[in-house]
Amino acid sequence: MSFTGKYELQSQENFEPFMKALGLPEDQIQKGKDIKSISEIVQDGKKFKITVTTGSKVLKNEFTIGEESEIELLNGEKAKAVVQMEGNNKLVTQVKGMKSVTELNGDTITHTMTLGDLTFKRVSKRI
């Protein structure tokens, strides 16, 4: 199953408390909470290029499954991480005490991030 495509954010849960836990300033949290972000994913075998555009903020990450790469987090911090593929539709990584799971089901991507006992969930649909 290929992740390649453009996806628009449909819904999200626990955005504000999760962003506070990451240390984002309140004004950025308020600006970002209602913006429908667009994620563009290009998959070439085990190589991924992901671009998330939220208003004027663009987050770009490139990685290869099973290899260490530097990824930019939601708060702008950069960290080393290894992304693994589970089955043919799930990307999983652990970075800075946070677990990130991106699951593709048909035209829907569910991205769940867990930090301690706080879970942030985003659901996006292919456009």
C-alpha positions as a printed NumPy array, in Angstrom:
array([[  0.   ,   0.   ,   0.   ],
       [  1.468,   3.359,  -1.002],
       [  1.247,   6.389,   1.274],
       [  1.861,   8.749,  -1.674],
       [ -0.764,  11.492,  -1.895],
       [ -2.105,  14.724,  -0.433],
       [ -4.186,  14.626,   2.729],
       [ -6.258,  17.343,   4.41 ],
       [ -6.751,  17.414,   8.173],
       [-10.347,  16.491,   9.081],
       [-10.232,  16.359,  12.876],
       [ -7.852,  16.356,  15.815],
       [ -8.105,  15.506,  19.515],
       [ -6.067,  16.95 ,  22.425],
       [ -4.215,  19.487,  20.232],
       [ -3.931,  22.204,  22.9  ],
       [ -2.771,  20.08 ,  25.88 ],
       [ -0.31 ,  18.173,  23.662],
       [  1.239,  21.336,  22.203],
       [  1.505,  22.802,  25.743],
       [  3.333,  19.623,  26.825],
       [  5.755,  20.128,  23.897],
       [  6.404,  23.658,  25.135],
       [  4.771,  25.666,  22.344],
       [  3.815,  29.258,  23.25 ],
       [  0.092,  29.881,  23.839],
       [ -0.239,  32.304,  20.876],
       [  1.146,  29.678,  18.455],
       [ -1.209,  27.047,  19.886],
       [ -4.23 ,  29.34 ,  19.45 ],
       [ -3.198,  30.248,  15.874],
       [ -2.616,  26.619,  14.889],
       [ -5.584,  24.883,  16.46 ],
       [ -8.179,  25.73 ,  13.788],
       [ -5.981,  25.615,  10.684],
       [ -6.643,  22.685,   8.35 ],
       [ -3.171,  21.439,   7.548],
       [ -2.303,  19.69 ,   4.287],
       [  0.116,  16.757,   4.353],
       [  1.848,  15.677,   1.173],
       [  3.565,  12.291,   1.24 ],
       [  5.867,  10.926,  -1.447],
       [  6.865,   7.298,  -0.989],
       [  9.561,   5.701,  -3.125],
       [ 10.06 ,   2.172,  -1.816],
       [ 11.53 ,   2.645,   1.691],
       [ 12.179,   6.368,   1.206],
       [  9.628,   8.897,   2.397],
       [  9.347,  12.638,   1.924],
       [  6.647,  14.274,   4.04 ],
       [  5.654,  17.95 ,   3.812],
       [  3.045,  19.316,   6.226],
       [  1.755,  22.829,   5.502],
       [ -0.166,  24.548,   8.3  ],
       [ -0.956,  28.124,   7.334],
       [  2.451,  29.738,   6.68 ],
       [  4.39 ,  27.046,   8.584],
       [  5.918,  24.25 ,   6.505],
       [  7.407,  21.166,   8.144],
       [  9.491,  18.909,   5.883],
       [ 10.928,  15.536,   6.814],
       [ 12.716,  12.896,   4.761],
       [ 13.598,   9.446,   6.017],
       [ 14.292,   5.886,   4.952],
       [ 12.588,   3.003,   6.79 ],
       [ 14.976,   1.378,   9.269],
       [ 17.692,   4.051,   8.983],
       [ 18.458,   6.815,  11.462],
       [ 17.514,  10.258,  10.189],
       [ 17.014,  13.723,  11.592],
       [ 13.399,  14.75 ,  11.872],
       [ 11.874,  18.082,  12.768],
       [  9.261,  17.891,  15.516],
       [  6.042,  19.912,  15.797],
       [  7.793,  22.419,  18.078],
       [ 10.596,  23.035,  15.547],
       [ 13.142,  20.969,  17.485],
       [ 15.254,  18.504,  15.494],
       [ 15.939,  14.976,  16.753],
       [ 17.411,  11.705,  15.493],
       [ 14.931,   8.887,  15.006],
       [ 14.494,   5.57 ,  13.218],
       [ 11.12 ,   5.053,  11.52 ],
       [  9.931,   1.443,  11.218],
       [  7.19 ,   0.   ,   9.004],
       [  4.666,  -2.362,  10.602],
       [  2.724,  -4.386,   8.061],
       [  2.304,  -2.366,   4.864],
       [  0.301,   0.552,   6.239],
       [  1.829,   1.709,   9.54 ],
       [  4.851,   3.938,  10.258],
       [  6.103,   3.848,  13.857],
       [  8.867,   5.787,  15.607],
       [  9.986,   6.781,  19.089],
       [ 11.55 ,  10.22 ,  19.436],
       [ 12.397,  12.18 ,  22.587],
       [ 10.085,  10.082,  24.789],
       [  7.212,  10.39 ,  22.318],
       [  5.714,   7.546,  20.28 ],
       [  4.397,   8.413,  16.826],
       [  2.176,   6.059,  14.802],
       [  0.927,   6.944,  11.311],
       [ -1.603,   4.465,   9.914],
       [ -3.079,   4.462,   6.408],
       [ -6.504,   2.86 ,   5.876],
       [ -7.864,   3.418,   2.374],
       [ -7.974,   7.202,   1.894],
       [ -7.655,   8.023,   5.599],
       [ -4.458,   8.619,   7.559],
       [ -4.614,   8.509,  11.349],
       [ -1.582,   9.991,  13.092],
       [ -1.384,   9.316,  16.835],
       [  1.328,  10.768,  19.063],
       [  1.706,   9.733,  22.68 ],
       [  3.75 ,  11.588,  25.286],
       [  3.443,  10.105,  28.782],
       [ -0.304,   9.703,  29.38 ],
       [ -1.255,  12.346,  26.806],
       [ -2.407,  11.265,  23.328],
       [ -2.799,  13.603,  20.341],
       [ -4.745,  12.201,  17.398],
       [ -5.131,  13.666,  13.895],
       [ -7.297,  12.244,  11.128],
       [ -6.673,  13.331,   7.523],
       [ -8.403,  12.342,   4.267],
       [ -6.862,  12.025,   0.816],
       [ -7.74 ,  14.944,  -1.469]])
